[in-house]
mmCIF file of C-alpha atoms in Angstrom:
data_model
loop_
_atom_site.group_PDB
_atom_site.id
_atom_site.type_symbol
_atom_site.label_atom_id
_atom_site.label_comp_id
_atom_site.label_asym_id
_atom_site.label_seq_id
_atom_site.Cartn_x
_atom_site.Cartn_y
_atom_site.Cartn_z
ATOM 1 C CA UNK A 1 15.245 3.998 -14.867
ATOM 2 C CA UNK A 2 16.919 3.542 -11.864
ATOM 3 C CA UNK A 3 19.477 0.790 -11.542
ATOM 4 C CA UNK A 4 18.340 -1.840 -9.127
ATOM 5 C CA UNK A 5 21.357 -3.581 -6.959
ATOM 6 C CA UNK A 6 21.178 -6.629 -5.074
ATOM 7 C CA UNK A 7 21.443 -5.736 -1.744
ATOM 8 C CA UNK A 8 22.817 -8.565 0.278
ATOM 9 C CA UNK A 9 21.001 -9.287 3.486
ATOM 10 C CA UNK A 10 23.387 -8.935 6.430
ATOM 11 C CA UNK A 11 22.198 -12.125 8.232
ATOM 12 C CA UNK A 12 20.318 -15.279 7.379
ATOM 13 C CA UNK A 13 16.399 -15.129 8.025
ATOM 14 C CA UNK A 14 16.988 -17.532 10.503
ATOM 15 C CA UNK A 15 19.933 -15.465 12.509
ATOM 16 C CA UNK A 16 17.546 -12.228 12.058
ATOM 17 C CA UNK A 17 14.427 -14.075 13.556
ATOM 18 C CA UNK A 18 16.588 -15.172 16.566
ATOM 19 C CA UNK A 19 17.876 -11.862 16.922
ATOM 20 C CA UNK A 20 14.441 -10.403 17.171
ATOM 21 C CA UNK A 21 13.265 -13.182 19.797
ATOM 22 C CA UNK A 22 15.937 -13.637 21.901
ATOM 23 C CA UNK A 23 17.561 -10.299 22.033
ATOM 24 C CA UNK A 24 13.893 -8.423 20.815
ATOM 25 C CA UNK A 25 16.091 -6.599 18.366
ATOM 26 C CA UNK A 26 14.076 -6.466 15.013
ATOM 27 C CA UNK A 27 16.745 -4.442 12.893
ATOM 28 C CA UNK A 28 17.912 -7.394 11.014
ATOM 29 C CA UNK A 29 14.441 -8.930 10.429
ATOM 30 C CA UNK A 30 13.421 -5.437 9.010
ATOM 31 C CA UNK A 31 16.344 -5.154 6.977
ATOM 32 C CA UNK A 32 14.881 -8.177 5.054
ATOM 33 C CA UNK A 33 12.296 -5.842 3.773
ATOM 34 C CA UNK A 34 13.949 -2.805 2.432
ATOM 35 C CA UNK A 35 10.413 -1.120 1.710
ATOM 36 C CA UNK A 36 9.663 -1.538 5.610
ATOM 37 C CA UNK A 37 12.983 0.327 6.141
ATOM 38 C CA UNK A 38 11.808 3.052 3.587
ATOM 39 C CA UNK A 39 8.686 3.383 5.275
ATOM 40 C CA UNK A 40 10.388 3.852 8.972
ATOM 41 C CA UNK A 41 8.758 0.629 10.156
ATOM 42 C CA UNK A 42 9.583 -0.151 13.812
ATOM 43 C CA UNK A 43 8.816 -3.225 15.768
ATOM 44 C CA UNK A 44 7.914 -3.265 19.329
ATOM 45 C CA UNK A 45 8.634 -6.783 20.735
ATOM 46 C CA UNK A 46 7.769 -6.157 24.615
ATOM 47 C CA UNK A 47 5.326 -8.746 24.294
ATOM 48 C CA UNK A 48 6.626 -11.292 21.861
ATOM 49 C CA UNK A 49 3.421 -13.152 21.909
ATOM 50 C CA UNK A 50 1.916 -9.954 20.473
ATOM 51 C CA UNK A 51 4.132 -7.815 18.586
ATOM 52 C CA UNK A 52 3.167 -4.034 17.660
ATOM 53 C CA UNK A 53 4.187 -2.607 14.325
ATOM 54 C CA UNK A 54 4.863 0.959 14.501
ATOM 55 C CA UNK A 55 5.051 3.669 11.807
ATOM 56 C CA UNK A 56 6.558 6.879 13.183
ATOM 57 C CA UNK A 57 4.803 9.819 11.338
ATOM 58 C CA UNK A 58 7.020 11.712 9.027
ATOM 59 C CA UNK A 59 6.024 14.634 6.664
ATOM 60 C CA UNK A 60 6.472 12.548 3.678
ATOM 61 C CA UNK A 61 3.966 10.092 4.454
ATOM 62 C CA UNK A 62 1.186 12.809 4.080
ATOM 63 C CA UNK A 63 -1.261 12.441 1.244
ATOM 64 C CA UNK A 64 -3.655 15.374 1.822
ATOM 65 C CA UNK A 65 -1.667 18.426 2.623
ATOM 66 C CA UNK A 66 -4.885 20.464 3.457
ATOM 67 C CA UNK A 67 -6.131 18.228 6.507
ATOM 68 C CA UNK A 68 -3.290 16.850 6.946
ATOM 69 C CA UNK A 69 -3.896 13.108 6.738
ATOM 70 C CA UNK A 70 -1.603 10.384 6.019
ATOM 71 C CA UNK A 71 -1.845 9.081 2.472
ATOM 72 C CA UNK A 72 -4.469 6.019 2.426
ATOM 73 C CA UNK A 73 -1.791 4.195 0.138
ATOM 74 C CA UNK A 74 0.628 4.665 3.155
ATOM 75 C CA UNK A 75 -1.842 2.961 5.704
ATOM 76 C CA UNK A 76 -2.528 0.022 3.439
ATOM 77 C CA UNK A 77 1.310 -0.525 2.640
ATOM 78 C CA UNK A 78 2.143 -0.055 6.480
ATOM 79 C CA UNK A 79 -0.497 -2.951 7.306
ATOM 80 C CA UNK A 80 0.616 -4.928 4.416
ATOM 81 C CA UNK A 81 4.285 -4.769 5.636
ATOM 82 C CA UNK A 82 2.755 -5.416 9.129
ATOM 83 C CA UNK A 83 1.356 -8.398 8.124
ATOM 84 C CA UNK A 84 4.622 -9.547 6.398
ATOM 85 C CA UNK A 85 7.019 -8.737 9.663
ATOM 86 C CA UNK A 86 4.342 -10.494 11.989
ATOM 87 C CA UNK A 87 4.811 -13.538 9.831
ATOM 88 C CA UNK A 88 8.442 -13.446 9.683
ATOM 89 C CA UNK A 89 8.715 -13.075 13.399
ATOM 90 C CA UNK A 90 6.204 -15.543 14.425
ATOM 91 C CA UNK A 91 6.595 -18.453 11.802
ATOM 92 C CA UNK A 92 9.803 -20.153 10.853
ATOM 93 C CA UNK A 93 9.465 -19.816 7.240
ATOM 94 C CA UNK A 94 12.450 -19.962 5.154
ATOM 95 C CA UNK A 95 11.781 -17.418 2.655
ATOM 96 C CA UNK A 96 9.628 -14.274 2.656
ATOM 97 C CA UNK A 97 5.977 -15.397 2.389
ATOM 98 C CA UNK A 98 4.260 -13.938 -1.107
ATOM 99 C CA UNK A 99 1.339 -11.720 -1.143
ATOM 100 C CA UNK A 100 -1.458 -13.302 -2.598
ATOM 101 C CA UNK A 101 -4.294 -10.357 -1.847
ATOM 102 C CA UNK A 102 -4.794 -8.092 0.569
ATOM 103 C CA UNK A 103 -8.376 -5.929 1.567
ATOM 104 C CA UNK A 104 -8.562 -2.790 3.589
ATOM 105 C CA UNK A 105 -11.089 -0.909 4.880
ATOM 106 C CA UNK A 106 -10.615 2.911 6.117
ATOM 107 C CA UNK A 107 -12.539 3.626 8.956
ATOM 108 C CA UNK A 108 -11.362 7.078 9.745
ATOM 109 C CA UNK A 109 -8.902 9.346 7.826
ATOM 110 C CA UNK A 110 -5.177 9.120 9.416
ATOM 111 C CA UNK A 111 -3.874 11.973 11.214
ATOM 112 C CA UNK A 112 -0.387 13.275 11.031
ATOM 113 C CA UNK A 113 0.742 11.252 14.115
ATOM 114 C CA UNK A 114 2.332 7.835 14.782
ATOM 115 C CA UNK A 115 0.426 4.829 13.488
ATOM 116 C CA UNK A 116 0.250 1.321 15.008
ATOM 117 C CA UNK A 117 -0.688 -2.065 13.756
ATOM 118 C CA UNK A 118 -1.166 -5.558 15.275
ATOM 119 C CA UNK A 119 -1.716 -8.715 13.527
ATOM 120 C CA UNK A 120 -3.351 -12.110 14.150
ATOM 121 C CA UNK A 121 -2.837 -15.390 11.999
ATOM 122 C CA UNK A 122 -6.404 -16.571 12.054
ATOM 123 C CA UNK A 123 -5.843 -19.490 9.634
ATOM 124 C CA UNK A 124 -2.461 -21.119 9.148
ATOM 125 C CA UNK A 125 -2.363 -23.949 6.633
ATOM 126 C CA UNK A 126 0.683 -25.543 5.125
ATOM 127 C CA UNK A 127 0.702 -23.496 2.211
ATOM 128 C CA UNK A 128 -1.558 -20.332 3.111
ATOM 129 C CA UNK A 129 -1.686 -17.947 6.186
ATOM 130 C CA UNK A 130 -4.632 -15.786 6.366
ATOM 131 C CA UNK A 131 -3.931 -12.415 8.647
ATOM 132 C CA UNK A 132 -6.075 -10.114 9.961
ATOM 133 C CA UNK A 133 -4.515 -6.574 10.377
ATOM 134 C CA UNK A 134 -5.827 -3.660 13.020
ATOM 135 C CA UNK A 135 -4.366 -0.066 12.620
ATOM 136 C CA UNK A 136 -4.848 2.819 15.111
ATOM 137 C CA UNK A 137 -3.381 5.859 16.015
ATOM 138 C CA UNK A 138 -3.759 7.504 19.525
ATOM 139 C CA UNK A 139 -6.731 5.749 20.558
ATOM 140 C CA UNK A 140 -6.418 1.831 20.199
ATOM 141 C CA UNK A 141 -10.165 1.710 20.684
ATOM 142 C CA UNK A 142 -10.753 3.556 17.521
ATOM 143 C CA UNK A 143 -8.752 1.659 14.447
ATOM 144 C CA UNK A 144 -8.095 3.890 11.622
ATOM 145 C CA UNK A 145 -8.282 0.992 9.171
ATOM 146 C CA UNK A 146 -9.089 -3.056 9.125
ATOM 147 C CA UNK A 147 -7.290 -5.265 6.887
ATOM 148 C CA UNK A 148 -6.915 -8.766 5.773
ATOM 149 C CA UNK A 149 -4.538 -10.648 3.582
ATOM 150 C CA UNK A 150 -3.553 -13.904 2.185
ATOM 151 C CA UNK A 151 0.060 -15.159 2.045
ATOM 152 C CA UNK A 152 1.651 -18.181 0.247
ATOM 153 C CA UNK A 153 3.988 -19.990 2.412
ATOM 154 C CA UNK A 154 6.927 -21.893 1.236
ATOM 155 C CA UNK A 155 5.424 -25.517 1.731
ATOM 156 C CA UNK A 156 8.481 -27.547 0.703
ATOM 157 C CA UNK A 157 10.151 -26.259 3.957
ATOM 158 C CA UNK A 158 10.593 -28.704 6.616
ATOM 159 C CA UNK A 159 8.356 -27.867 9.416
ATOM 160 C CA UNK B 1 -12.519 26.221 -16.941
ATOM 161 C CA UNK B 2 -13.000 23.625 -19.775
ATOM 162 C CA UNK B 3 -12.416 19.814 -18.739
ATOM 163 C CA UNK B 4 -9.297 19.863 -20.124
ATOM 164 C CA UNK B 5 -8.183 22.728 -18.177
ATOM 165 C CA UNK B 6 -9.212 20.578 -14.994
ATOM 166 C CA UNK B 7 -7.312 17.710 -16.163
ATOM 167 C CA UNK B 8 -4.019 19.978 -16.827
ATOM 168 C CA UNK B 9 -4.630 21.372 -13.333
ATOM 169 C CA UNK B 10 -4.802 17.901 -11.780
ATOM 170 C CA UNK B 11 -1.881 16.669 -13.317
ATOM 171 C CA UNK B 12 0.274 19.801 -12.410
ATOM 172 C CA UNK B 13 -0.760 19.987 -8.659
ATOM 173 C CA UNK B 14 -0.889 16.209 -8.118
ATOM 174 C CA UNK B 15 2.937 15.638 -7.105
ATOM 175 C CA UNK B 16 3.166 18.669 -4.818
ATOM 176 C CA UNK B 17 -0.465 18.586 -3.101
ATOM 177 C CA UNK B 18 0.364 14.948 -2.327
ATOM 178 C CA UNK B 19 3.851 14.714 -0.694
ATOM 179 C CA UNK B 20 3.948 10.601 -0.573
ATOM 180 C CA UNK B 21 3.510 10.648 -4.146
ATOM 181 C CA UNK B 22 6.649 12.800 -4.785
ATOM 182 C CA UNK B 23 8.495 10.625 -2.452
ATOM 183 C CA UNK B 24 7.540 7.534 -4.508
ATOM 184 C CA UNK B 25 8.183 9.003 -7.538
ATOM 185 C CA UNK B 26 4.544 8.591 -9.452
ATOM 186 C CA UNK B 27 4.651 10.317 -12.978
ATOM 187 C CA UNK B 28 1.254 10.736 -14.797
ATOM 188 C CA UNK B 29 0.942 9.830 -18.295
ATOM 189 C CA UNK B 30 -2.703 10.425 -18.968
ATOM 190 C CA UNK B 31 -5.334 12.316 -16.877
ATOM 191 C CA UNK B 32 -8.903 12.631 -18.387
ATOM 192 C CA UNK B 33 -12.438 11.713 -17.595
ATOM 193 C CA UNK B 34 -12.162 8.107 -18.730
ATOM 194 C CA UNK B 35 -9.118 6.874 -16.991
ATOM 195 C CA UNK B 36 -5.811 7.956 -15.249
ATOM 196 C CA UNK B 37 -2.627 6.454 -16.245
ATOM 197 C CA UNK B 38 0.715 6.677 -14.578
ATOM 198 C CA UNK B 39 3.932 5.046 -13.943
ATOM 199 C CA UNK B 40 6.002 4.451 -11.183
ATOM 200 C CA UNK B 41 9.918 4.054 -12.013
ATOM 201 C CA UNK B 42 11.472 1.160 -10.183
ATOM 202 C CA UNK B 43 13.689 2.167 -6.883
ATOM 203 C CA UNK B 44 15.780 -0.372 -4.905
ATOM 204 C CA UNK B 45 14.036 0.656 -1.487
ATOM 205 C CA UNK B 46 10.846 -0.696 -3.283
ATOM 206 C CA UNK B 47 12.016 -4.453 -2.509
ATOM 207 C CA UNK B 48 10.146 -6.526 -0.479
ATOM 208 C CA UNK B 49 12.131 -9.941 -0.836
ATOM 209 C CA UNK B 50 15.993 -9.118 -1.352
ATOM 210 C CA UNK B 51 16.935 -13.149 -1.964
ATOM 211 C CA UNK B 52 14.048 -13.523 -4.636
ATOM 212 C CA UNK B 53 14.237 -9.761 -6.069
ATOM 213 C CA UNK B 54 10.369 -9.240 -5.873
ATOM 214 C CA UNK B 55 9.036 -5.726 -5.242
ATOM 215 C CA UNK B 56 6.790 -5.442 -2.041
ATOM 216 C CA UNK B 57 3.098 -5.600 -2.621
ATOM 217 C CA UNK B 58 2.509 -2.446 -0.583
ATOM 218 C CA UNK B 59 4.150 -0.511 -3.458
ATOM 219 C CA UNK B 60 1.876 -1.655 -5.825
ATOM 220 C CA UNK B 61 -1.143 -0.993 -3.359
ATOM 221 C CA UNK B 62 -0.089 2.452 -2.664
ATOM 222 C CA UNK B 63 0.106 3.153 -6.685
ATOM 223 C CA UNK B 64 -3.304 1.789 -7.210
ATOM 224 C CA UNK B 65 -4.728 3.795 -4.273
ATOM 225 C CA UNK B 66 -3.400 6.921 -5.453
ATOM 226 C CA UNK B 67 -4.102 6.757 -9.003
ATOM 227 C CA UNK B 68 -7.823 5.448 -8.236
ATOM 228 C CA UNK B 69 -8.164 8.582 -6.271
ATOM 229 C CA UNK B 70 -7.006 10.854 -9.055
ATOM 230 C CA UNK B 71 -9.004 8.728 -11.737
ATOM 231 C CA UNK B 72 -12.303 9.737 -9.579
ATOM 232 C CA UNK B 73 -11.951 13.241 -9.251
ATOM 233 C CA UNK B 74 -10.920 13.698 -12.921
ATOM 234 C CA UNK B 75 -13.997 11.407 -13.802
ATOM 235 C CA UNK B 76 -16.278 13.755 -11.453
ATOM 236 C CA UNK B 77 -14.667 16.669 -13.547
ATOM 237 C CA UNK B 78 -14.169 19.231 -10.810
ATOM 238 C CA UNK B 79 -12.630 19.675 -7.308
ATOM 239 C CA UNK B 80 -14.160 17.248 -4.762
ATOM 240 C CA UNK B 81 -13.428 15.838 -1.858
ATOM 241 C CA UNK B 82 -13.225 12.185 -1.660
ATOM 242 C CA UNK B 83 -12.562 9.256 1.014
ATOM 243 C CA UNK B 84 -11.448 5.743 0.278
ATOM 244 C CA UNK B 85 -13.949 3.460 1.953
ATOM 245 C CA UNK B 86 -12.192 0.224 0.813
ATOM 246 C CA UNK B 87 -9.533 -1.358 -1.761
ATOM 247 C CA UNK B 88 -8.939 -4.873 -2.490
ATOM 248 C CA UNK B 89 -5.901 -5.725 -4.508
ATOM 249 C CA UNK B 90 -4.924 -9.106 -5.975
ATOM 250 C CA UNK B 91 -1.371 -9.944 -6.805
ATOM 251 C CA UNK B 92 -1.595 -11.686 -9.926
ATOM 252 C CA UNK B 93 2.207 -12.040 -10.912
ATOM 253 C CA UNK B 94 5.543 -11.073 -9.188
ATOM 254 C CA UNK B 95 6.519 -7.664 -9.851
ATOM 255 C CA UNK B 96 10.133 -7.338 -10.493
ATOM 256 C CA UNK B 97 12.933 -4.395 -9.719
ATOM 257 C CA UNK B 98 14.387 -2.157 -12.616
ATOM 258 C CA UNK B 99 11.210 -1.961 -14.432
ATOM 259 C CA UNK B 100 8.333 0.716 -14.202
ATOM 260 C CA UNK B 101 5.081 -0.132 -12.546
ATOM 261 C CA UNK B 102 2.365 0.844 -14.866
ATOM 262 C CA UNK B 103 -1.190 1.882 -13.493
ATOM 263 C CA UNK B 104 -4.508 2.503 -15.180
ATOM 264 C CA UNK B 105 -7.505 3.169 -13.068
ATOM 265 C CA UNK B 106 -10.905 4.169 -14.154
ATOM 266 C CA UNK B 107 -14.300 5.191 -12.313
ATOM 267 C CA UNK B 108 -16.963 2.608 -13.741
ATOM 268 C CA UNK B 109 -19.726 3.721 -11.625
ATOM 269 C CA UNK B 110 -20.585 7.117 -9.948
ATOM 270 C CA UNK B 111 -23.376 7.918 -7.818
ATOM 271 C CA UNK B 112 -24.375 10.940 -5.904
ATOM 272 C CA UNK B 113 -22.300 9.618 -2.927
ATOM 273 C CA UNK B 114 -20.256 6.884 -3.991
ATOM 274 C CA UNK B 115 -18.024 5.805 -6.518
ATOM 275 C CA UNK B 116 -16.756 2.630 -7.741
ATOM 276 C CA UNK B 117 -13.040 2.197 -9.215
ATOM 277 C CA UNK B 118 -11.041 -0.450 -10.656
ATOM 278 C CA UNK B 119 -7.112 -0.653 -11.446
ATOM 279 C CA UNK B 120 -4.484 -2.693 -13.140
ATOM 280 C CA UNK B 121 -0.839 -2.724 -12.800
ATOM 281 C CA UNK B 122 1.512 -3.919 -15.299
ATOM 282 C CA UNK B 123 5.412 -4.008 -16.110
ATOM 283 C CA UNK B 124 5.948 -5.516 -19.717
ATOM 284 C CA UNK B 125 2.635 -5.959 -21.211
ATOM 285 C CA UNK B 126 -0.884 -4.563 -20.191
ATOM 286 C CA UNK B 127 -2.509 -7.873 -21.182
ATOM 287 C CA UNK B 128 -0.230 -9.596 -18.449
ATOM 288 C CA UNK B 129 -0.881 -7.301 -14.976
ATOM 289 C CA UNK B 130 1.040 -7.874 -11.933
ATOM 290 C CA UNK B 131 -2.149 -6.843 -10.081
ATOM 291 C CA UNK B 132 -5.608 -5.945 -10.183
ATOM 292 C CA UNK B 133 -7.503 -3.699 -7.655
ATOM 293 C CA UNK B 134 -11.022 -2.511 -7.258
ATOM 294 C CA UNK B 135 -12.053 0.176 -4.691
ATOM 295 C CA UNK B 136 -15.006 2.051 -3.587
ATOM 296 C CA UNK B 137 -14.927 5.750 -2.573
ATOM 297 C CA UNK B 138 -17.114 8.156 -1.033
ATOM 298 C CA UNK B 139 -17.574 11.817 -1.897
ATOM 299 C CA UNK B 140 -17.202 13.510 1.504
ATOM 300 C CA UNK B 141 -18.750 17.003 0.293
ATOM 301 C CA UNK B 142 -22.688 16.967 0.495
ATOM 302 C CA UNK B 143 -24.398 16.278 -2.937
ATOM 303 C CA UNK B 144 -24.661 19.766 -4.798
ATOM 304 C CA UNK B 145 -21.970 21.168 -2.452
ATOM 305 C CA UNK B 146 -18.734 21.722 -4.045
ATOM 306 C CA UNK B 147 -15.839 20.938 -1.925
ATOM 307 C CA UNK B 148 -12.318 22.563 -2.203
ATOM 308 C CA UNK B 149 -9.440 20.774 -4.239
ATOM 309 C CA UNK B 150 -8.144 18.951 -1.075
ATOM 310 C CA UNK B 151 -9.241 15.460 -1.413
ATOM 311 C CA UNK B 152 -6.432 13.487 -2.646
ATOM 312 C CA UNK B 153 -5.891 11.397 0.078
#
């Protein structure tokens, strides 16, 4: 068993969000989610109203060496991470939203190239957010996968 | 090749034929036509919420997707090309770091072209799963045609 360490977040969530929004620097926000860093996730914040999540290709993401194709599980966890980062950026939550469920439809096999995701919060309640996620590669008109997720929000936090 | 030979071959080639599985560190416990069981030892990189010490649900999803695919090929019992059509995962409890994630997946309905899989993930006790998943898969080789063993997407 690998010993786990408590990795302190370098800056608070509020500060990380401010850096992302005001300086378009997503580094501290991504550091709040170690698995997003493990995958190699990046955030394109040129349009703050429509952030694009970017997963640069690396050989370790391959799930089928013969094709080669990116692992379907990687595509799914990229899209889940994308939804989470989207919420962290767009909402003023004081803790990382908790995943309730996630569903993905695979439309095409993901090639050995960079992947992108855009999210839309289709329903934002006091306690639950519903997020739609679209993932594509070289051609944004031909999505690789579509996903949706529910997240539990921190209802006790002041608005 | 007997069914057992095929299961043994799947077990041996799994980690090397699927690079991401090697990176995550998934270890196979059981591979046969009824089910596949695996464990994923915890890593600090798997955290999704540092403050509350929770494993990212994406890790759980990747584990379920991968073990469902392997369970389907083992269930079919011969090299087959497959593709995931969809997958849904319910996160029933938080997953904590420092403990293995254990996964069991089975194919509960197989047709000529489509397969239905379900999986559970637990940490301490199979009776208290942290996640439950269901997926539909397609056999991409035409019926009656043997695919090469390259379908572990």
